[in-house]
CSV table of C-alpha atoms in Angstrom, one decimal:
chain,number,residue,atom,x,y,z
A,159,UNK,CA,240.5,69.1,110.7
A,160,UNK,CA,240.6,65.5,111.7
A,161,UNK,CA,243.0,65.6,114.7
A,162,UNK,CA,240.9,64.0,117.5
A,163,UNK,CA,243.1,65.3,120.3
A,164,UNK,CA,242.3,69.0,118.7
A,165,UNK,CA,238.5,69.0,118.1
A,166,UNK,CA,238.5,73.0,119.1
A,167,UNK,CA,241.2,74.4,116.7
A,168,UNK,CA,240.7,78.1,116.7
A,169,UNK,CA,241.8,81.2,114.7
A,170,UNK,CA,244.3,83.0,116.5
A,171,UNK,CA,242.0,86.3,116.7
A,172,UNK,CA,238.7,84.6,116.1
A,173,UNK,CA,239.3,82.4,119.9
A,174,UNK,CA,236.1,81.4,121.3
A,175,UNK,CA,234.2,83.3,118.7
A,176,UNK,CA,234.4,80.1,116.0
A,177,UNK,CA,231.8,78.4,116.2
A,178,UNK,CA,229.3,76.2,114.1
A,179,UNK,CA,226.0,74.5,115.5
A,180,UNK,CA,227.8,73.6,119.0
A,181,UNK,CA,230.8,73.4,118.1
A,182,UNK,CA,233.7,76.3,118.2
A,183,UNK,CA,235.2,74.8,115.2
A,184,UNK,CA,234.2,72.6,112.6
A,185,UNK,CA,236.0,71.2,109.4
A,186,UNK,CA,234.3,69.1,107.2
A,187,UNK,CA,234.3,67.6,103.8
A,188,UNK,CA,232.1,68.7,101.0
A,189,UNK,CA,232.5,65.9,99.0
A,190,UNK,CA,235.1,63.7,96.7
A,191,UNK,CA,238.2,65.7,96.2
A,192,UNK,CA,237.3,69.1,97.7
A,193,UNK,CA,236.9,70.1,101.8
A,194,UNK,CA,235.1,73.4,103.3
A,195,UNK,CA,236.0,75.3,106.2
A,196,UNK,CA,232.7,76.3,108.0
A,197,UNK,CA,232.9,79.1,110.7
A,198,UNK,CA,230.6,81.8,112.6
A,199,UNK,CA,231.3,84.2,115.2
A,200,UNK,CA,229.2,84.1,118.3
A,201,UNK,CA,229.3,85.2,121.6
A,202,UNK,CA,226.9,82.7,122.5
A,203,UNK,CA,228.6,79.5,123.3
A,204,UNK,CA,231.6,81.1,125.5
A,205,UNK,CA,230.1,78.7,128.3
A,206,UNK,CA,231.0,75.7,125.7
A,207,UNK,CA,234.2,76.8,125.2
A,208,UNK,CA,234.9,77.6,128.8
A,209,UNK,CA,233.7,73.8,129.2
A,210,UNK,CA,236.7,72.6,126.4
A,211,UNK,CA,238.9,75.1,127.6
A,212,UNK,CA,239.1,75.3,131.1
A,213,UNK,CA,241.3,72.6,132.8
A,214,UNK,CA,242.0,75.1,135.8
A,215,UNK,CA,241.2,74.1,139.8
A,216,UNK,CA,240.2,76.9,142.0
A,217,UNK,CA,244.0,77.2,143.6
A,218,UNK,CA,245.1,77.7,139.8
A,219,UNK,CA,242.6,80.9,139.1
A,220,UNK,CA,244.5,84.0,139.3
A,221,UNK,CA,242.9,85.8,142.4
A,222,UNK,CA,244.5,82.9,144.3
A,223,UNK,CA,248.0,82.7,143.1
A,224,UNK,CA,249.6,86.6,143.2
A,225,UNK,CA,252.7,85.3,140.5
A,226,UNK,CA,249.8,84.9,137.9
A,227,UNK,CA,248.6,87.6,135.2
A,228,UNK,CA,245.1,89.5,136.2
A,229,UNK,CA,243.0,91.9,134.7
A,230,UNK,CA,243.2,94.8,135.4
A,231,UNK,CA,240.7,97.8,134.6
A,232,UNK,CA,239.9,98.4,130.9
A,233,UNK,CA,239.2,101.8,129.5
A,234,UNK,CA,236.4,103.0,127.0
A,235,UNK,CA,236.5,102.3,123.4
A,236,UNK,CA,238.4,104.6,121.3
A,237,UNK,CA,237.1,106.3,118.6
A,238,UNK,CA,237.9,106.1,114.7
A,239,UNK,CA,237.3,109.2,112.7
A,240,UNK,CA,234.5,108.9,109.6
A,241,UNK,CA,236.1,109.5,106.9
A,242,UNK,CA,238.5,105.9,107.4
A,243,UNK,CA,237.1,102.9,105.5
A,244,UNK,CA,235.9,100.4,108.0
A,245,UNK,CA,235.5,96.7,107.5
A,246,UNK,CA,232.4,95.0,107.0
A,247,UNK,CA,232.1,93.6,110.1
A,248,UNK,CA,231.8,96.5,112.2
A,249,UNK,CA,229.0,98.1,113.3
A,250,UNK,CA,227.1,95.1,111.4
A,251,UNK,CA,224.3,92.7,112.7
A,252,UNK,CA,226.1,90.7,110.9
A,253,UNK,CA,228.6,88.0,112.5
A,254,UNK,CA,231.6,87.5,110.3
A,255,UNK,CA,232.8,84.6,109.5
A,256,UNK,CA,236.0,82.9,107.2
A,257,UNK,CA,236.1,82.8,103.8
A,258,UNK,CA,235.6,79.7,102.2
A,259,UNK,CA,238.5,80.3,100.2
A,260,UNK,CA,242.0,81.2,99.9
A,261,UNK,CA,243.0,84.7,99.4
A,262,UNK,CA,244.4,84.9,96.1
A,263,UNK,CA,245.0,88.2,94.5
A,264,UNK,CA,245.5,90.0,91.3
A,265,UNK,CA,248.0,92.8,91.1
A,266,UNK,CA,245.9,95.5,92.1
A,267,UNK,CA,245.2,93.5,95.1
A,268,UNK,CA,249.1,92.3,95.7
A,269,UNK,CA,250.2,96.1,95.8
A,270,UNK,CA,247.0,96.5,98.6
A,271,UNK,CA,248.6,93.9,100.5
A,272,UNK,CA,252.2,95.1,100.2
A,273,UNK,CA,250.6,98.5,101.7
A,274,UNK,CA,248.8,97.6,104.6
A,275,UNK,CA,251.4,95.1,105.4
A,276,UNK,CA,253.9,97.6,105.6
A,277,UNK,CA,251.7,100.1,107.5
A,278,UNK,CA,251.2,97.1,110.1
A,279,UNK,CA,254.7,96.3,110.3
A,280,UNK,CA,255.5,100.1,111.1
A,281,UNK,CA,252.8,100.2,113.9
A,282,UNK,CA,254.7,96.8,115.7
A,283,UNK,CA,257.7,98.7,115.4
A,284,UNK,CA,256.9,101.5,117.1
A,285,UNK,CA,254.7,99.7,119.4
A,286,UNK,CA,258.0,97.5,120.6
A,287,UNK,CA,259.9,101.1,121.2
A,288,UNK,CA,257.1,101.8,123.6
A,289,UNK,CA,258.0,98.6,126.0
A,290,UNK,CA,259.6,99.2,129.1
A,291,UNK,CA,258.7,98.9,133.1
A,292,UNK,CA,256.0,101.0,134.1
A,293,UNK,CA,253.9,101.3,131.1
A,294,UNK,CA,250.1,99.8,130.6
A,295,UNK,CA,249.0,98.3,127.9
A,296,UNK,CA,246.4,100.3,127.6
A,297,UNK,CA,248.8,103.3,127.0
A,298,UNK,CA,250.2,101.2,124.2
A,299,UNK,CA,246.9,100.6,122.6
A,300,UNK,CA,246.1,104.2,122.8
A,301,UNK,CA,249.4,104.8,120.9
A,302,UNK,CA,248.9,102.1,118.3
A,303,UNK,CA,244.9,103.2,117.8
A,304,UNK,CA,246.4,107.0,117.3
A,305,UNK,CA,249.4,106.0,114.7
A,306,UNK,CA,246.5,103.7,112.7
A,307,UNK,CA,243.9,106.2,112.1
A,308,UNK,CA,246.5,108.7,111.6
A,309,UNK,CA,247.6,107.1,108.4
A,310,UNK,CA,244.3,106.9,107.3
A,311,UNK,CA,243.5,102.5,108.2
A,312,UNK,CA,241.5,100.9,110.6
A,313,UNK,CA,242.9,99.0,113.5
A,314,UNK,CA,241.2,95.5,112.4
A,315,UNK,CA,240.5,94.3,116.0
A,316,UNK,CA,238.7,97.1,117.0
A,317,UNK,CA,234.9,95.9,117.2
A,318,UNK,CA,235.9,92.5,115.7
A,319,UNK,CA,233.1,90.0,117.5
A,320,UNK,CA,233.1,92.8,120.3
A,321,UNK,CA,236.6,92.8,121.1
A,322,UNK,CA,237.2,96.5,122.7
A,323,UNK,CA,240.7,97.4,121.6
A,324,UNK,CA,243.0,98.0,118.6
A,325,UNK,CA,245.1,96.0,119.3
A,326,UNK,CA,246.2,92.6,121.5
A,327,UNK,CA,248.4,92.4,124.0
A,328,UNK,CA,249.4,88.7,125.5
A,329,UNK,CA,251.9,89.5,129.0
A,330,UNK,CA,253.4,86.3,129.5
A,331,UNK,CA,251.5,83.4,130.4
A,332,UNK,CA,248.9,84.8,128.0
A,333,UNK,CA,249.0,83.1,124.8
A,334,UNK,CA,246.6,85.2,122.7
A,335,UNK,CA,244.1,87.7,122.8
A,336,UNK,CA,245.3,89.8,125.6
A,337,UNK,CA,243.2,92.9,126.4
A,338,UNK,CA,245.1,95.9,126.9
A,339,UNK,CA,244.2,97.0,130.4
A,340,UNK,CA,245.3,99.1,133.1
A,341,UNK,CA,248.4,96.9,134.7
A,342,UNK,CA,251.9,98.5,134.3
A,343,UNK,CA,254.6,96.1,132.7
A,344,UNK,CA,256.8,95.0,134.9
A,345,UNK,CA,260.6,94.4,135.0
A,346,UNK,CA,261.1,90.8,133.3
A,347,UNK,CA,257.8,90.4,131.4
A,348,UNK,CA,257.4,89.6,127.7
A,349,UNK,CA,254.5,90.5,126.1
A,350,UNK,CA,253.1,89.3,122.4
A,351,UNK,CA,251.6,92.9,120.4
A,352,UNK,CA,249.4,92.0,117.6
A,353,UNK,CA,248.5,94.5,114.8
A,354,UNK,CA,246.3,94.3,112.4
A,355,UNK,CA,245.8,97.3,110.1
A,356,UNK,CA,242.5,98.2,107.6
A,357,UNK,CA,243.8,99.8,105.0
A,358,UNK,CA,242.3,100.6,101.4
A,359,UNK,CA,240.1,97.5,101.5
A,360,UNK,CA,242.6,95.0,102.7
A,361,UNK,CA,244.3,93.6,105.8
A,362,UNK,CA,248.0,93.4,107.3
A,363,UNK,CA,248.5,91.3,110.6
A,364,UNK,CA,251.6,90.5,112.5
A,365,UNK,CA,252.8,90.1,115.4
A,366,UNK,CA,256.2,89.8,117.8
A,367,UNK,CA,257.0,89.1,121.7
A,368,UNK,CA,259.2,91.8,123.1
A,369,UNK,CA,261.0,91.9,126.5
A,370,UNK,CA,260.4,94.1,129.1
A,371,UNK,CA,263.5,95.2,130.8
A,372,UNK,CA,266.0,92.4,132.0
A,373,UNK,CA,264.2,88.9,131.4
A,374,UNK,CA,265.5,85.8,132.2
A,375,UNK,CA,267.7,83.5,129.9
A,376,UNK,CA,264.6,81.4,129.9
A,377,UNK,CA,262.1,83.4,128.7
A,378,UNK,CA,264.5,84.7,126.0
A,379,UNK,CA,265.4,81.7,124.9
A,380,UNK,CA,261.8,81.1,124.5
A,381,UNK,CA,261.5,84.4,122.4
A,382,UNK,CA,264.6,83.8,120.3
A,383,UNK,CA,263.0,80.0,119.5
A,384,UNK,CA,259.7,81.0,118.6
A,385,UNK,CA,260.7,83.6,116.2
A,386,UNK,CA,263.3,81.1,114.5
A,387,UNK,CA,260.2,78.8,114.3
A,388,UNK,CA,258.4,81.9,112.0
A,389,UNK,CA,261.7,82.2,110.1
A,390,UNK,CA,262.1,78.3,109.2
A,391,UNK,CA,258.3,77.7,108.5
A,392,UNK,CA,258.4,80.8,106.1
A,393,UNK,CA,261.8,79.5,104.5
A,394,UNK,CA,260.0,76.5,103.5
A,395,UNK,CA,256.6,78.2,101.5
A,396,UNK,CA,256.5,78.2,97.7
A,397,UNK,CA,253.8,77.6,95.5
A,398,UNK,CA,252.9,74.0,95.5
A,399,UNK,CA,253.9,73.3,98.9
A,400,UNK,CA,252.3,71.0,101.2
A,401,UNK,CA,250.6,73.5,103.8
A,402,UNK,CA,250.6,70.7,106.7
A,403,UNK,CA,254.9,71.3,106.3
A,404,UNK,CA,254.8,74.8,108.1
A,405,UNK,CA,253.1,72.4,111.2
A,406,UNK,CA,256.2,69.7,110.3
A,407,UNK,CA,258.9,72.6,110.1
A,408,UNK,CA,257.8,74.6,113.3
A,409,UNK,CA,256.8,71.2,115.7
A,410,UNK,CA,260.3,69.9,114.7
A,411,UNK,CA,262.3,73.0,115.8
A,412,UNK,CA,260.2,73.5,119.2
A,413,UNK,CA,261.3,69.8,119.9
A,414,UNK,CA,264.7,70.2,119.7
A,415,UNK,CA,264.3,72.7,123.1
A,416,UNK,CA,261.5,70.9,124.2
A,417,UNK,CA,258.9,73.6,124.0
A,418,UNK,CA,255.6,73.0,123.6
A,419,UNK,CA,253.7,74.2,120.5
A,420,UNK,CA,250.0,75.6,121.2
A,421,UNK,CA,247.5,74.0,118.8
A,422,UNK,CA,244.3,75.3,119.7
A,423,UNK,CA,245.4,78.6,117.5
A,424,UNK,CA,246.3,78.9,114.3
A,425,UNK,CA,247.1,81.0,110.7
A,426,UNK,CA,244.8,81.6,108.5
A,427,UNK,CA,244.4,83.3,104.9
A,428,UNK,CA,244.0,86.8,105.0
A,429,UNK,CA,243.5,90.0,102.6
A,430,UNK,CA,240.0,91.2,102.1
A,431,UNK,CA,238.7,89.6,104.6
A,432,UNK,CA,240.4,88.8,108.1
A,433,UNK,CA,239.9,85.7,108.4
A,434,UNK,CA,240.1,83.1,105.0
A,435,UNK,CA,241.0,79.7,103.9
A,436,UNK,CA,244.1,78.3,105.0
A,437,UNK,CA,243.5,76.9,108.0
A,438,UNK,CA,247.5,76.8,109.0
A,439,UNK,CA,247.9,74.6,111.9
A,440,UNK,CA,251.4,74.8,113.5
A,441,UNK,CA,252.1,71.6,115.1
A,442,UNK,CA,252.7,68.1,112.6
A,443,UNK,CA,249.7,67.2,111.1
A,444,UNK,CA,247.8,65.1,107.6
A,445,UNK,CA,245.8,68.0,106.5
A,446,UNK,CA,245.3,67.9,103.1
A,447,UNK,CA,246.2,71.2,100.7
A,448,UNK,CA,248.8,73.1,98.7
A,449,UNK,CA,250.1,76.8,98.5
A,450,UNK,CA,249.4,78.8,95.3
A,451,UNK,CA,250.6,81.6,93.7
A,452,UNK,CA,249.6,85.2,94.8
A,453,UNK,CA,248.1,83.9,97.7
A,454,UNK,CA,248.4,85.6,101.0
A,455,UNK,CA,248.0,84.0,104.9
A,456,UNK,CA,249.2,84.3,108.2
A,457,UNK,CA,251.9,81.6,110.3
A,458,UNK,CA,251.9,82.9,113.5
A,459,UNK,CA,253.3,80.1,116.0
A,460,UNK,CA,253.1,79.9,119.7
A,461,UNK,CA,255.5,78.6,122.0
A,462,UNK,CA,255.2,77.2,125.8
A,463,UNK,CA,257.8,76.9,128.3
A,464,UNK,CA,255.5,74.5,129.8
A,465,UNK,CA,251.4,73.4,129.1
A,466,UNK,CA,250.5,74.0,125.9
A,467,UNK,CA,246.5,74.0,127.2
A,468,UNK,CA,245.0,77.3,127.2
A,469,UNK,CA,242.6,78.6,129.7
A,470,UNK,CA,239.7,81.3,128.8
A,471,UNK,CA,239.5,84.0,130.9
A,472,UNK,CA,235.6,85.2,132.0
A,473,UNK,CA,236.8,88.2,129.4
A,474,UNK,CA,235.9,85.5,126.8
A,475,UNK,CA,238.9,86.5,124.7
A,476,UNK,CA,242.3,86.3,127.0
A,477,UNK,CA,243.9,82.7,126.9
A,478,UNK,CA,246.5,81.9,129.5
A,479,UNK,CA,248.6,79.0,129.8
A,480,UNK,CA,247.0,76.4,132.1
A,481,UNK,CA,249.9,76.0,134.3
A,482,UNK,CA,250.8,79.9,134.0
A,483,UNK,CA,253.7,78.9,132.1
A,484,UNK,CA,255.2,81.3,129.6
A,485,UNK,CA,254.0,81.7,126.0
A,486,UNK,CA,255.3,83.3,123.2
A,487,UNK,CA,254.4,84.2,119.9
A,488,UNK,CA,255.6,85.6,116.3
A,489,UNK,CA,253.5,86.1,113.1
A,490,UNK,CA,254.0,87.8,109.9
A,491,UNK,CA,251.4,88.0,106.6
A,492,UNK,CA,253.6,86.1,103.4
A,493,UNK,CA,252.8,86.3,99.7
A,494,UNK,CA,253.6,83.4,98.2
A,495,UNK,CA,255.2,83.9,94.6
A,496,UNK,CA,257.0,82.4,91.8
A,497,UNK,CA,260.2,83.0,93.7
A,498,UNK,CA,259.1,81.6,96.7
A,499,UNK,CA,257.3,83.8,100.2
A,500,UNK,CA,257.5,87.1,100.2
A,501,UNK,CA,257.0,88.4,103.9
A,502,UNK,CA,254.4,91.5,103.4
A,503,UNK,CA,254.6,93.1,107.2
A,504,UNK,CA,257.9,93.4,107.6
A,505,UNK,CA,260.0,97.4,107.3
């Protein structure tokens, strides 16, 4: 990626976990014609990314301003039964990394995909159904973990580069990553679930912001935008198409309501692996590369009311807009085929 004011793009699960040498991200060229996407996940270098990251003055931290998000208390790690087919990357030495390729799959595979998309797109469902005042998010993961493993997949985040839950949850200024933890929503909030599901070899992410009892016309405006900005960027995918057009399509909608687009995060291929070739940035940008058939990937913009800088929590995972703005977010896994995307996590 050669976007100078972005040196630090990040996968929108991997965070501050991308890294290469000393660098959380790096894309480079591996010659004439042909570029490689290089990444490892490390816990190592959260201090460096806290360094890129972390714009915020001492007033700004959230034990000294009561409006902002804070932690609460997070529970122990839940359990996944044996017998259910875990992914590489857990309980390995091993620190996993992207694919150097897309994920482009036969029809074996493409039925896989259509399974544990739907799967994941049930799980957000019933997650949303669960959203009201009073409930933690930790009650939700507990929910989410239960309905995964109960139809036989692995919740993908679970263990991912340590993170300690199945599932993410962002409560308003929180952009990604969000920990499920012991605070209770609260009447107004809009929170960002992200599922990924494990299931027969093969992953399904997605994602939606839901609102928590009655929330301003602002924050749903901000909802109802960022989901159009999914819709449109999806409209445009076929095989053959310019990637750098879902940034064009998304950056070009956000503008008209003057909402800022996050580009620290961003899509990525997914299938086998959680984590592949495309890089899909959302904002307008020259990358180089073209969509092809029976491939899969993620878009998953994210909307600001106001900063689009995020901030790293000491968690080394939850990112939070700098000026406690509000953030939302909306993602689906597509299949790209001869009649154009096919959007895999949806009921």
């Amino acid at each position: 990626m050669a976007n100078p004011s972005s040196p630090h793009l990040l996968s929108s699960f991997l965070g501050n976990r991308l890294a290469l040498s000393a660098r959380p991200l790096l894309l480079r060229s591996a010659g004439p014609g042909s570029r490689r996407v290089a990444y490892q996940a490390t816990r190592t270098l959260c201090n460096l990314v806290d360094i890129l990251f972390n714009r915020r003055s001492r007033d700004d931290a959230p034990e000294n301003n009561p409006r902002r998000l804070r932690p609460g208390k997070v529970s122990p790690r839940l359990s996944v039964p044996n017998h259910i087919q875990r992914p590489p990357y857990v309980n390995s030495r091993q620190r996993p990394g992207v694919n150097n390729g897309p994920e482009i799959h036969d029809e074996r595979g493409i039925e896989c995909m259509r399974a544990s998309g739907k799967l994941a797109a049930q799980v957000l469902k019933f997650a949303g159904t669960l959203v009201k005042p009073g409930i933690t998010t930790d009650e939700i993961d507990k929910a989410v973990h239960q309905m995964i493993i109960d139809n036989g997949a692995y919740p993908s985040p679970l263990g991912y580069c340590g993170y300690p839950k199945s599932v993410c949850t962002s409560v308003n200024e929180c952009i990604c990553h969000g920990i499920p933890d012991s605070r209770p929503l609260e009447d107004g909030d809009i929170i960002n679930i992200d599922v990924t599901v494990y299931l027969s070899g093969y992953h399904g992410d997605t994602s939606a912001t839901f609102l928590c009892g009655d929330v301003d016309d602002e924050a749903k405006k901000l909802v109802q935008v960022t989901r159009e900005c999914l819709e449109k960027a999806i409209s445009i995918c076929a095989p053959g198409v310019e990637i750098k057009r879902i940034g064009r399509t998304i950056q070009d909608h956000a503008d008209k309501f003057k909402f800022g687009v996050v580009q620290q995060f961003v899509g990525h291929g997914v299938g086998k692996v959680f984590h592949a070739e495309p890089v899909v940035l959302h904002f307008r940008n020259n990358e180089w590369g073209r969509m092809v058939l029976n491939q899969t990937f993620t878009i998953e913009p994210m909307l600001t009311i106001g900063s689009i800088n995020p901030v790293m929590w000491s968690d080394d995972w939850t990112a939070v807009t700098e000026d406690g703005s509000l953030s939302a977010q909306f993602e689906h896994t597509i299949l790209i085929t001869e009649d154009g995307p096919e959007i895999l996590t949806q009921c």
